[in-house]
Short mmCIF file of C-alpha atoms in Angstrom, two decimals:
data_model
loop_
_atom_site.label_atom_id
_atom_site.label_comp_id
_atom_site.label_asym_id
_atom_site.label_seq_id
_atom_site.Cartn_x
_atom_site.Cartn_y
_atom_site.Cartn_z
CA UNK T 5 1.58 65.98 -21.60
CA UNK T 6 2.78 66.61 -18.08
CA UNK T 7 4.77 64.44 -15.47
CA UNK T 8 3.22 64.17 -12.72
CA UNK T 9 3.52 61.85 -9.21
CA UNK T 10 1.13 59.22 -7.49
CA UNK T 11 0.87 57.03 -4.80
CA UNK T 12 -0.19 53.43 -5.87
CA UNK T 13 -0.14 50.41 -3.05
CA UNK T 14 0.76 46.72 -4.62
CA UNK T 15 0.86 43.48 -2.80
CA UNK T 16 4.27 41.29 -3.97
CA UNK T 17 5.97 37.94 -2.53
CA UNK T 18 9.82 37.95 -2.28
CA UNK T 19 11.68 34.98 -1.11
CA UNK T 20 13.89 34.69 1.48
CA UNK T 21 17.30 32.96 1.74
CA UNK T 22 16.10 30.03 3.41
CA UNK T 23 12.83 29.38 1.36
CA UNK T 24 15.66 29.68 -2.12
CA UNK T 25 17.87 27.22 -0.27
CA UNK T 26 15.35 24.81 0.31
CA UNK T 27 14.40 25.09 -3.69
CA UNK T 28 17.35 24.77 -4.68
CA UNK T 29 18.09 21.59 -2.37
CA UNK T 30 14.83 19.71 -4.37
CA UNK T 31 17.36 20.33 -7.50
CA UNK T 32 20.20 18.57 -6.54
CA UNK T 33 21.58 15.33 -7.57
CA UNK T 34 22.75 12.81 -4.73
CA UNK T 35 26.58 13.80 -5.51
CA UNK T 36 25.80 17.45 -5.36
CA UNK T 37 24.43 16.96 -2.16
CA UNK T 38 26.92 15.20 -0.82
CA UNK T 39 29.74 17.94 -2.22
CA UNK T 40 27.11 21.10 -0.56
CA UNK T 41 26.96 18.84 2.75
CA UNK T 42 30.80 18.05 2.62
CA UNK T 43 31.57 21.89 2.24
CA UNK T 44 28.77 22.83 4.76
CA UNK T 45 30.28 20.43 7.50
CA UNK T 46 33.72 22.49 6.66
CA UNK T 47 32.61 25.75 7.25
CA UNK T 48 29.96 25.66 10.10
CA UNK T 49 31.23 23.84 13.26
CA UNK T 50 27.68 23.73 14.41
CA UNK T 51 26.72 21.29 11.83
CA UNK T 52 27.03 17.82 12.07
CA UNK T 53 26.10 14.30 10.09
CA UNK T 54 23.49 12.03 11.77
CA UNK T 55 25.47 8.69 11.29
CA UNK T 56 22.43 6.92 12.95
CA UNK T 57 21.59 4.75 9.61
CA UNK T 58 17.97 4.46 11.72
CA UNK T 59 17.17 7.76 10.83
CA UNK T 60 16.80 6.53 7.03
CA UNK T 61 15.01 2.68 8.23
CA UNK T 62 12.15 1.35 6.04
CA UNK T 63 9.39 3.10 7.94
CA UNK T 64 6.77 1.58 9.21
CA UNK T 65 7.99 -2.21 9.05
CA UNK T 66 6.87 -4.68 11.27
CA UNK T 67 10.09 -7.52 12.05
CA UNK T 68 8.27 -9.86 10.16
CA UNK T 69 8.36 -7.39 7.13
CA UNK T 70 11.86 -6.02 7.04
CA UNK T 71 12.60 -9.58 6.68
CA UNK T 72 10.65 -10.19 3.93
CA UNK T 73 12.29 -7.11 2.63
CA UNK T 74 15.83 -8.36 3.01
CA UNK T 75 15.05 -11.66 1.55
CA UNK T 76 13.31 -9.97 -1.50
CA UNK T 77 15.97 -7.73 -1.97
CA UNK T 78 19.00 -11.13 -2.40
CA UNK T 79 16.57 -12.55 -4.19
CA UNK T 80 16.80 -9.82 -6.74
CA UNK T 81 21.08 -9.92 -6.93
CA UNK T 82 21.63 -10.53 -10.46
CA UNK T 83 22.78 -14.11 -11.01
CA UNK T 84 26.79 -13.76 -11.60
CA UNK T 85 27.21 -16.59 -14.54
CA UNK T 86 23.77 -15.94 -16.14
CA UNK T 87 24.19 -11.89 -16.71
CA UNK T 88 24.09 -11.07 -20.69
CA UNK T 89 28.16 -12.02 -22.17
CA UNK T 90 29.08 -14.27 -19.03
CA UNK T 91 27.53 -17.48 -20.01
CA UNK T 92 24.63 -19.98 -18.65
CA UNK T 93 26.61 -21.45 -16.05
CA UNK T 94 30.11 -21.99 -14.40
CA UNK T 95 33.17 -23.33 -16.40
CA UNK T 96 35.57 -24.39 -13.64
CA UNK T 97 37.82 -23.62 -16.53
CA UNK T 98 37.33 -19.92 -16.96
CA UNK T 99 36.16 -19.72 -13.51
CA UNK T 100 39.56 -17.88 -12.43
CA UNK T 101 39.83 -15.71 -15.27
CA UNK T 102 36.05 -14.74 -15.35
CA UNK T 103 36.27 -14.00 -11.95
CA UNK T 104 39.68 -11.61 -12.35
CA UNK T 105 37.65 -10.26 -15.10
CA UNK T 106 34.38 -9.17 -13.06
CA UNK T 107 36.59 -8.05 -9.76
CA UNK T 108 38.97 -5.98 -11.49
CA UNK T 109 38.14 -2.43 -11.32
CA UNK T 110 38.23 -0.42 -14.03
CA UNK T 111 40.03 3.27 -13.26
CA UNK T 112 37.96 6.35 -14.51
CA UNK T 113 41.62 8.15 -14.37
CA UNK T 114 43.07 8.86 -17.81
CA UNK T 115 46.49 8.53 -16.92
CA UNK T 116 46.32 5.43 -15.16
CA UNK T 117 44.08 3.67 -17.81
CA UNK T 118 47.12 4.36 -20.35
CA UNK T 119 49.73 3.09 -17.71
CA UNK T 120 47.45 0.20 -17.62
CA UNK T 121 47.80 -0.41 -21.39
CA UNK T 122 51.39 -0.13 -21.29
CA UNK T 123 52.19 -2.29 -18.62
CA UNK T 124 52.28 -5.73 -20.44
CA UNK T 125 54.74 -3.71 -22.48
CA UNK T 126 57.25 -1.19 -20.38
CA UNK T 127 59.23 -2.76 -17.47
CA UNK T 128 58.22 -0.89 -14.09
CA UNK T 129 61.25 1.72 -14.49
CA UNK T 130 59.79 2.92 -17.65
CA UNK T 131 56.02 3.09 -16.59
CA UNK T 132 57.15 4.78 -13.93
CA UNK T 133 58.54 7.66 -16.50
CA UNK T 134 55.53 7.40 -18.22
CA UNK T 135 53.31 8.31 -15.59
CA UNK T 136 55.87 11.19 -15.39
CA UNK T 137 55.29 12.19 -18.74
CA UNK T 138 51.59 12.02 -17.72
CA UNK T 139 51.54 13.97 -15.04
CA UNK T 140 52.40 16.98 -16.91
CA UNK T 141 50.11 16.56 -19.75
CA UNK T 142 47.13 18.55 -19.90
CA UNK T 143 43.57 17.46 -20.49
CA UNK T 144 43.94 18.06 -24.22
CA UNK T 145 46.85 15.65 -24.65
CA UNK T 146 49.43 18.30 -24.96
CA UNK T 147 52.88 18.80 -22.68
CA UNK T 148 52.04 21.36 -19.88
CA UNK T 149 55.13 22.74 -20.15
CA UNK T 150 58.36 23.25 -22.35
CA UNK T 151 59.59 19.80 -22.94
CA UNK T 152 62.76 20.48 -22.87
CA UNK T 153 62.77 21.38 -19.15
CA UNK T 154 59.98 18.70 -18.35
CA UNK T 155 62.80 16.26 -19.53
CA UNK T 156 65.36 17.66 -17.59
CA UNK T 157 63.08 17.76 -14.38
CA UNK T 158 62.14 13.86 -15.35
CA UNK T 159 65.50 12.90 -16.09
CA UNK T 160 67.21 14.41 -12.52
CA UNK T 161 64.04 12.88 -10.23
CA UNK T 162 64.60 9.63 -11.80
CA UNK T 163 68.35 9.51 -11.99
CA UNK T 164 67.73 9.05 -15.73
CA UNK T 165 70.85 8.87 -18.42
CA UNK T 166 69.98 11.47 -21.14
CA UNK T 167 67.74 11.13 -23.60
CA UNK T 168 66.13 8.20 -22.05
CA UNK T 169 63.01 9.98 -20.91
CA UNK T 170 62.51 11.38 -24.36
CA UNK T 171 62.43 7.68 -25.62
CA UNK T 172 59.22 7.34 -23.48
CA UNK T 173 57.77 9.98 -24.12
CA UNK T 174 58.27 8.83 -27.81
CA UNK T 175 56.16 5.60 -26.84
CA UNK T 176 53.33 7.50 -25.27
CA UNK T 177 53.53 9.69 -28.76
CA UNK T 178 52.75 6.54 -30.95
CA UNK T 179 50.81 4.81 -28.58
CA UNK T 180 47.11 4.35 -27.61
CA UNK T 181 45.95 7.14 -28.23
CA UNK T 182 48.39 8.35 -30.53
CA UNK T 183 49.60 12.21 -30.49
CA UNK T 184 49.13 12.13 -26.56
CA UNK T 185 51.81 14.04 -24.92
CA UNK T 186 52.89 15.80 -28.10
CA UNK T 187 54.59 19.47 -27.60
CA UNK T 188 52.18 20.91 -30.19
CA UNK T 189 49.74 20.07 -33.09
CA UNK T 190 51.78 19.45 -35.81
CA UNK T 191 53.98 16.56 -33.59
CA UNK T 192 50.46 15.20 -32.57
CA UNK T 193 48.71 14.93 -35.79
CA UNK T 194 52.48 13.84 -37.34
CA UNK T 195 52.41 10.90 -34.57
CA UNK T 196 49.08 10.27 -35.61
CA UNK T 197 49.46 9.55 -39.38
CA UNK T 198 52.40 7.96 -38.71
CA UNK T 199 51.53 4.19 -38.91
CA UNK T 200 49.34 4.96 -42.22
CA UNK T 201 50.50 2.67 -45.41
CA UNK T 202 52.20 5.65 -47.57
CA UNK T 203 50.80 4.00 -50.05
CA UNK T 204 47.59 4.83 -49.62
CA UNK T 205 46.35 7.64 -51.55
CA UNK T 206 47.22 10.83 -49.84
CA UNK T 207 48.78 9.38 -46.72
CA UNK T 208 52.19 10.91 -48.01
CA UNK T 209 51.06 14.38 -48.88
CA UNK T 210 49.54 14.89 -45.92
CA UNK T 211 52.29 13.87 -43.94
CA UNK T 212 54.28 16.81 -45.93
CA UNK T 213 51.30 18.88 -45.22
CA UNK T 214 51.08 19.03 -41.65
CA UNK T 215 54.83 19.02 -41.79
CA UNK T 216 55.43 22.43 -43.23
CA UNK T 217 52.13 23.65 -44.11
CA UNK T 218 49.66 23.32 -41.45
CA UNK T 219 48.88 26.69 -41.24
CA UNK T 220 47.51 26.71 -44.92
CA UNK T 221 45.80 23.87 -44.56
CA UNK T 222 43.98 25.45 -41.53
CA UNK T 223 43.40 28.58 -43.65
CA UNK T 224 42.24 26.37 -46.49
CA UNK T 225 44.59 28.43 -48.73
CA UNK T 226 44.93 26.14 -51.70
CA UNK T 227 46.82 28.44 -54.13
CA UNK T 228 49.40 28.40 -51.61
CA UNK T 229 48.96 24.57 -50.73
CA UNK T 230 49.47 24.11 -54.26
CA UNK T 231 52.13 26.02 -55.40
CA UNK T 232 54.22 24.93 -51.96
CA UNK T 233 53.86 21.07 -52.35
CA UNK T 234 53.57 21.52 -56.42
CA UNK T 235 50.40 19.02 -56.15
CA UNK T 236 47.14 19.27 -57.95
CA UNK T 237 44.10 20.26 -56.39
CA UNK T 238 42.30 17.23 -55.79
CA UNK T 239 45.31 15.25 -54.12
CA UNK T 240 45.24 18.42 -52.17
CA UNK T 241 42.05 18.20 -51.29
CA UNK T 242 42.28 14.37 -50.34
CA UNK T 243 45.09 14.87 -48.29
CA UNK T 244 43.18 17.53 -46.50
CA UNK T 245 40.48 15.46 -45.70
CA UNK T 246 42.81 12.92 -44.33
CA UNK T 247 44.20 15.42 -42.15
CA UNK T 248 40.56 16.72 -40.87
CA UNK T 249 40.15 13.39 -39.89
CA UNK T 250 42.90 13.19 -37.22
CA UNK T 251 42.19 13.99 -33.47
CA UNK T 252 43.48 17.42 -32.47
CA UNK T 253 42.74 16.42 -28.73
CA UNK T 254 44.28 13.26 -27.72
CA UNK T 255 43.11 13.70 -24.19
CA UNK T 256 39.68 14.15 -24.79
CA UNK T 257 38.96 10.45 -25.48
CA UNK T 258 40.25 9.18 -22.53
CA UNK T 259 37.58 11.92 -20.32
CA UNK T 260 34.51 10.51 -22.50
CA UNK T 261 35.75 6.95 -21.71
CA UNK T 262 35.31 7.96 -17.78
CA UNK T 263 32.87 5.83 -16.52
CA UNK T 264 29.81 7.44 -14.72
CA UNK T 265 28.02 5.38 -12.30
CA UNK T 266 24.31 6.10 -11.23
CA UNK T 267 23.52 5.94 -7.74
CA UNK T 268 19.90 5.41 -7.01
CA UNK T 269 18.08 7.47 -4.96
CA UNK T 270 15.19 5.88 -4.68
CA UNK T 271 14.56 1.67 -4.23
CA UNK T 272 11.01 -0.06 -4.66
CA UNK T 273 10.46 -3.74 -4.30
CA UNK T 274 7.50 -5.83 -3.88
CA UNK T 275 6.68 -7.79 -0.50
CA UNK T 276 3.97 -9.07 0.96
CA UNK T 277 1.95 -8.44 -2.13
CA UNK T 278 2.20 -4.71 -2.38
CA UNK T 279 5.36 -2.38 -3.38
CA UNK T 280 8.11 -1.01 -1.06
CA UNK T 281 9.43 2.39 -1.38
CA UNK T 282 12.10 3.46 0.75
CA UNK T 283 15.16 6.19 0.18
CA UNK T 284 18.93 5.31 -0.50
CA UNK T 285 20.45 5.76 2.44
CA UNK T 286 23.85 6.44 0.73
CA UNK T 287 22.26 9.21 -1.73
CA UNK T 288 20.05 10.41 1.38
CA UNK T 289 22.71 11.93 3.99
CA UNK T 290 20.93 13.30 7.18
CA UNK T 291 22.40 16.60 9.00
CA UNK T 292 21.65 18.28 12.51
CA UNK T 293 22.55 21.09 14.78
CA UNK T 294 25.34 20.06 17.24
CA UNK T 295 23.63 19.63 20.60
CA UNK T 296 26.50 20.48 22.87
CA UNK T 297 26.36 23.69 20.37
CA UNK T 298 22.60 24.46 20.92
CA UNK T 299 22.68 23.58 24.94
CA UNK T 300 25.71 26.06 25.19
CA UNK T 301 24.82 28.93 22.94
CA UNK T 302 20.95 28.85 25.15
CA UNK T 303 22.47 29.80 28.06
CA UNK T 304 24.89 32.45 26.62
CA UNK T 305 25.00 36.08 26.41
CA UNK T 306 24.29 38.44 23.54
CA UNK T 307 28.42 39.28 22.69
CA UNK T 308 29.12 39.76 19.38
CA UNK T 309 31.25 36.74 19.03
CA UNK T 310 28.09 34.46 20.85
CA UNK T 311 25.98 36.59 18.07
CA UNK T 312 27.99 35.03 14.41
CA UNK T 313 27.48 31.39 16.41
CA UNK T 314 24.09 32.17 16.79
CA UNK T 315 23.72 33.09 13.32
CA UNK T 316 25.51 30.06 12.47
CA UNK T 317 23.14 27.93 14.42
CA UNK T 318 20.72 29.75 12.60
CA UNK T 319 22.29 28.53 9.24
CA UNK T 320 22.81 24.53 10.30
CA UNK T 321 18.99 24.65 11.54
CA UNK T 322 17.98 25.98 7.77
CA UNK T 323 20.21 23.80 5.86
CA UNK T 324 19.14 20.86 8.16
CA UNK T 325 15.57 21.74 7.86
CA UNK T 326 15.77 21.83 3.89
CA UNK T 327 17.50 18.44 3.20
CA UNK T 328 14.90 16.65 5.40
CA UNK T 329 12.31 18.42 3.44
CA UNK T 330 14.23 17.08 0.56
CA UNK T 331 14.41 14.14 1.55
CA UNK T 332 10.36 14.09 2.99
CA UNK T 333 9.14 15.71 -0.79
CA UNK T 334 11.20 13.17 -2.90
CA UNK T 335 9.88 9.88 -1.08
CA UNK T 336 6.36 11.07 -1.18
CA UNK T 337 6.70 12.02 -5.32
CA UNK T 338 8.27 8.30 -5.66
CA UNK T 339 5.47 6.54 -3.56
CA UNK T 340 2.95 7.97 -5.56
CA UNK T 341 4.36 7.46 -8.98
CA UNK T 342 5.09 3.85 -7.85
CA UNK T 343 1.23 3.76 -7.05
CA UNK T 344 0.65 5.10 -10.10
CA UNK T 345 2.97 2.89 -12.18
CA UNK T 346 2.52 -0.78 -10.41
CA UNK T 347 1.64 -2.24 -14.14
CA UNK T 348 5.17 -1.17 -15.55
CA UNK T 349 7.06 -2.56 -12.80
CA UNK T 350 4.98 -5.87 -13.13
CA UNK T 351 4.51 -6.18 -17.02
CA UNK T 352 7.45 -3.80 -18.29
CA UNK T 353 6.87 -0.93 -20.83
CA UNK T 354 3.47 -2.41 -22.01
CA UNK T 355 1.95 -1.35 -18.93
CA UNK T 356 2.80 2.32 -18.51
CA UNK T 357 0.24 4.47 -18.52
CA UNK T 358 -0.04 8.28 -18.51
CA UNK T 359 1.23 10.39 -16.24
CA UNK T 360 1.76 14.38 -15.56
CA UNK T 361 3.96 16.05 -12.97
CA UNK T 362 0.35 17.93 -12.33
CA UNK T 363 -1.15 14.23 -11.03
CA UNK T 364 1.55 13.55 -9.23
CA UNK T 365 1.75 17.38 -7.16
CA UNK T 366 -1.87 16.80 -6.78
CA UNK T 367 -1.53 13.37 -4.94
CA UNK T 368 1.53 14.72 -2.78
CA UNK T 369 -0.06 18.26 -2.14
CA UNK T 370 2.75 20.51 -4.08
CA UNK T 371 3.39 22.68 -6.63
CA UNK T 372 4.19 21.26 -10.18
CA UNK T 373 7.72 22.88 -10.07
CA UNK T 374 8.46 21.34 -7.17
CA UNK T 375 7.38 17.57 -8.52
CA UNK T 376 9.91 18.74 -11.55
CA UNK T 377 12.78 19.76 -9.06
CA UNK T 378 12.68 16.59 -6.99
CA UNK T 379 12.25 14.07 -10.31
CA UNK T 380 15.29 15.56 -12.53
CA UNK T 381 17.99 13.83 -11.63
CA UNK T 382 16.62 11.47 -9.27
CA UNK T 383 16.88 7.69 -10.25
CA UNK T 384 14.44 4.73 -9.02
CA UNK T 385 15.57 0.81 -8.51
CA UNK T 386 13.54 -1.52 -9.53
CA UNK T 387 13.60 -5.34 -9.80
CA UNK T 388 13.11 -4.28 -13.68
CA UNK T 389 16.39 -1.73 -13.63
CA UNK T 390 17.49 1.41 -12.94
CA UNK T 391 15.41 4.19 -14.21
CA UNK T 392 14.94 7.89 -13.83
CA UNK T 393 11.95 9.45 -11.87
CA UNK T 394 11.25 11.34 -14.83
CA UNK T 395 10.82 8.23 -17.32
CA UNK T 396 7.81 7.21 -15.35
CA UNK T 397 6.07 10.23 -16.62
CA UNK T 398 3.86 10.15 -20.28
CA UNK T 399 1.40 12.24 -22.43
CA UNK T 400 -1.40 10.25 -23.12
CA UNK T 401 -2.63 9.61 -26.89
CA UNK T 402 -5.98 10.86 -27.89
CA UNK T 403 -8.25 7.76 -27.84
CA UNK T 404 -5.90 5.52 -25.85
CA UNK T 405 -5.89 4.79 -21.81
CA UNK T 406 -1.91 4.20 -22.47
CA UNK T 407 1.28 6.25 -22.61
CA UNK T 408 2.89 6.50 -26.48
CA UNK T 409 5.57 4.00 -24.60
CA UNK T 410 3.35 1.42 -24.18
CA UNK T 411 1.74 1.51 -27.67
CA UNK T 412 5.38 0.97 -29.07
CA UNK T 413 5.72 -1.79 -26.72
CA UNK T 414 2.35 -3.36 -27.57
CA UNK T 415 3.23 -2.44 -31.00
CA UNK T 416 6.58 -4.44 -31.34
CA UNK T 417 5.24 -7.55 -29.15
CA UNK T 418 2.52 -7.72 -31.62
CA UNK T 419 4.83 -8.14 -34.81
CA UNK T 420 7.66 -10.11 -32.91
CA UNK T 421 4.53 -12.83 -32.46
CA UNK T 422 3.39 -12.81 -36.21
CA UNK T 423 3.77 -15.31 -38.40
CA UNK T 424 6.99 -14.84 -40.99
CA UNK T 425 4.89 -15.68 -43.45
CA UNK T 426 2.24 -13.90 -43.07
CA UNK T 427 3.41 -10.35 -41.51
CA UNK T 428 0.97 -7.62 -40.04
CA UNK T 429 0.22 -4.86 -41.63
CA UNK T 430 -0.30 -1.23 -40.24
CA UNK T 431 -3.78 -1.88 -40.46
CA UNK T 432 -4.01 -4.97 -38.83
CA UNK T 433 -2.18 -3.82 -35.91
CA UNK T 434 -4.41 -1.15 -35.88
CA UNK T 435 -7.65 -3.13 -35.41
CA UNK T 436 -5.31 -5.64 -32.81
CA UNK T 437 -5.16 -2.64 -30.83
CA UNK T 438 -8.57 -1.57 -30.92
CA UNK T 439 -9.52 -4.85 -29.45
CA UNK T 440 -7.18 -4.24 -26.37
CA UNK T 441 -8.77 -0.85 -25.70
CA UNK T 442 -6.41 1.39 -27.33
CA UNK T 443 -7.51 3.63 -29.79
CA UNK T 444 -4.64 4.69 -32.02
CA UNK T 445 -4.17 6.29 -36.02
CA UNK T 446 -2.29 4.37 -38.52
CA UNK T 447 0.00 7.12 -38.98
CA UNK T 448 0.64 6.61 -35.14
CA UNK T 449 1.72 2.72 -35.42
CA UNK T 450 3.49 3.55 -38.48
CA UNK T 451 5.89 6.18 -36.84
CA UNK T 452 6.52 3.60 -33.68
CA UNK T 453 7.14 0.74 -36.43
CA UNK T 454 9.90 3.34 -37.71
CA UNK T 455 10.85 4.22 -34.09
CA UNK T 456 11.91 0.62 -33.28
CA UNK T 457 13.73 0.31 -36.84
CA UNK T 458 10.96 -2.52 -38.26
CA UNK T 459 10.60 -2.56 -41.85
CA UNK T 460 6.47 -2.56 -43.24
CA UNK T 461 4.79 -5.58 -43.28
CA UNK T 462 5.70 -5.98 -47.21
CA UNK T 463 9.38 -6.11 -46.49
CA UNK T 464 8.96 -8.57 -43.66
CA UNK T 465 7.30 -10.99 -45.61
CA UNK T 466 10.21 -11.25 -48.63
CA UNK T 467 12.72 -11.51 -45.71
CA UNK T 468 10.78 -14.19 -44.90
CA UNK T 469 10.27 -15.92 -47.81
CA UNK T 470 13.62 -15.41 -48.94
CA UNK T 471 15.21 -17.09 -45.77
#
């Protein structure tokens, strides 16, 4: 066979810069937008926030309607004494402390949430070597540092007699969580076993264990373990499990304690007997070109240094361009899904019905990739809660006009208005089903029973009868 050239012609699409921007824009949470913008506005002087909050105004409201909308939306404040936990009404008795209770904010730093802890117990002085201590423990839980010359460097800036900043760092050792600024593992998991009875079975060997064999037990060398501590195999093996059970990490409990809060991007309400969709104005920040910038650079020349502003200019238009076509795209997907969903709003999970991404590009006139880029991530308020664009969407069930979530809630509000003594059975929910359009398998209501942990309608009825 021999090589030989030829000349072929093709026809290909590439993207440009701005078009991949303006993709990757539909992707982005409200925070990440807000960190792109903030590092945008630092870098290109020709950029600048719109802090008009008219520019993100209901649209299309008559007076008469945006106050409609501003009564609907008090109206829907959650009542303070009536929320799930807080009572029915007002003590005047546990008014104060209630109230101290719901205005206190809660810190999402580590540190300061353990300073918070020890405060009933340290005076101010000693918190305040705490949060030393603190400072220079890492992430894990572990000194960032030698201690030695962490306590030296404590114990000058505070004007500290010796040993006294060890002596709090010994608190924060057998504290809450325990182990946390330890100088390595064997101190942390030490600190940690610490407060075990001795009695109980193994509490003692492992203490000896991670004392001066922790490398064998982390090599799961038992001949060795054995021989060293002159213990049988299974109170080796007990202790060993004890020991497994420990935190290695200190830290790492206090960063999955952080709390997260979920902004919404999206709020719908009804007024005036149909549903209100407008964007969060605080998820929904609004750029533009400077116009002192623009007027100026127009009637410049073509000098290299008037070229990079130009080509900045260039850059503020694009990224300006793609956040309102962010911002355009994701109010158009959550109009029509709230079109599309009116019956879950109104009657909860009973009513949702069916719904593909490919509907919803089809009503909106985009791709399906797009409808997935603007919905991940993206979170809707509604006077039912806070839910994410992408929970709106179902398969349907062969046979049924209904989502799989709404047979599970028919499903369960079916059985939670039996009798207790005479329970439904698969079957029978079956046929109730049927007779409210939905065509479903018994295997189908079975596996939703199981999904919402209800026992079969055998079980239900000796509960019942034995109660």
């Amino acid at each position: 066979m021999k090589n030989r050239l030829a000349a072929t012609q093709s026809q290909s699409q590439s993207l440009n810069a701005q078009v991949l921007q303006s993709i990757r824009l539909l992707g982005l949470t409200g925070l990440e937008l807000e960190q792109e913008l903030a590092e945008a506005l630092a870098q290109n002087p020709m950029l600048e926030r719109e802090e008009d909050e008219s520019d993100v105004a209901l649209p299309e409201l008559t007076p008469q309607e945006r106050a409609a909308q501003e009564t609907a939306a008090f109206d829907e404040l959650p009542d303070l004494w009536s929320t799930p936990g807080m009572g029915s009404g007002f003590d005047p008795e546990e008014g104060e402390d209630r109230l101290s209770r719901v205005a206190a904010p809660v810190s999402n730093d580590p540190a300061l949430r353990v300073l918070e802890g020890l405060a009933m117990e340290l005076k101010d002085a000693d918190l305040a070597i705490a949060a030393a201590w603190l400072e220079r423990t890492a992430d894990s839980g572990y000194l960032a540092g030698d201690r030695d010359a962490i306590d030296a460097d404590i114990t000058a800036a505070l004007g500290l007699r010796k040993g006294r900043a060890e002596a709090i760092r010994q608190r924060l050792l057998h504290g809450t969580p325990a182990g946390l600024a330890a100088v390595d593992l064997r101190e942390c998991l030490l600190a940690q076993i610490h407060d075990l009875p001795a009695k109980d079975a193994g509490v003692a060997l492992a203490r000896d264990m991670i004392d001066r064999s922790l490398a064998l037990v982390a090599q799961r060398d038992w001949p060795a373990l054995a021989a060293a501590h002159a213990a049988p195999m299974e109170a080796l093996r007990v202790a060993a499990r004890l020991i497994q059970s420990l935190n290695p990490k200190p830290g790492e409990p206090l960063l999955a304690d952080e709390q997260v809060h979920v902004l919404p991007d999206v709020v719908a309400w009804p007024a005036d007997g149909r549903w209100h969709v407008a964007l969060n104005p605080q998820t929904a920040p609004r750029v533009r070109v400077a116009s002192e910038y623009e007027s100026a650079l127009s009637e410049a020349g073509d000098s290299p240094s008037v070229q990079h502003l130009k080509a900045l200019m260039n850059e503020a238009r694009w990224l300006a361009r793609g956040i309102a076509q962010r911002h355009d795209t994701l109010i158009k997907v959550a109009r029509a899904v709230v079109a599309r969903q009116q019956a879950f709003l109104e009657r909860g999970e009973e009513g949702l019905l069916p719904l593909t991404l490919k509907e919803i590009a089809a009503d909106v006139g985009v791709h399906e990739s797009t409808v997935s880029r603007i919905t991940t991530g993206k979170y809707l308020q509604t006077p039912r809660g806070l839910f994410e664009l992408k929970r709106f969407f179902g398969v349907k069930l062969e046979g049924s006009a209904i989502a799989g979530v709404a047979i599970r809630a028919l499903v369960k509000k079916l059985i939670d208005a039996e009798l207790p003594a005479a329970p439904l059975a698969d079957d029978v929910l079956v046929a109730l089903l049927a007779r409210r359009g939905v065509q479903v398998a018994r295997r189908t209501v079975a596996k939703y029973r199981e999904q919402l942990n209800i026992p079969p309608a055998r079980q239900r009825g000796l509960a019942a009868r034995a109660a």
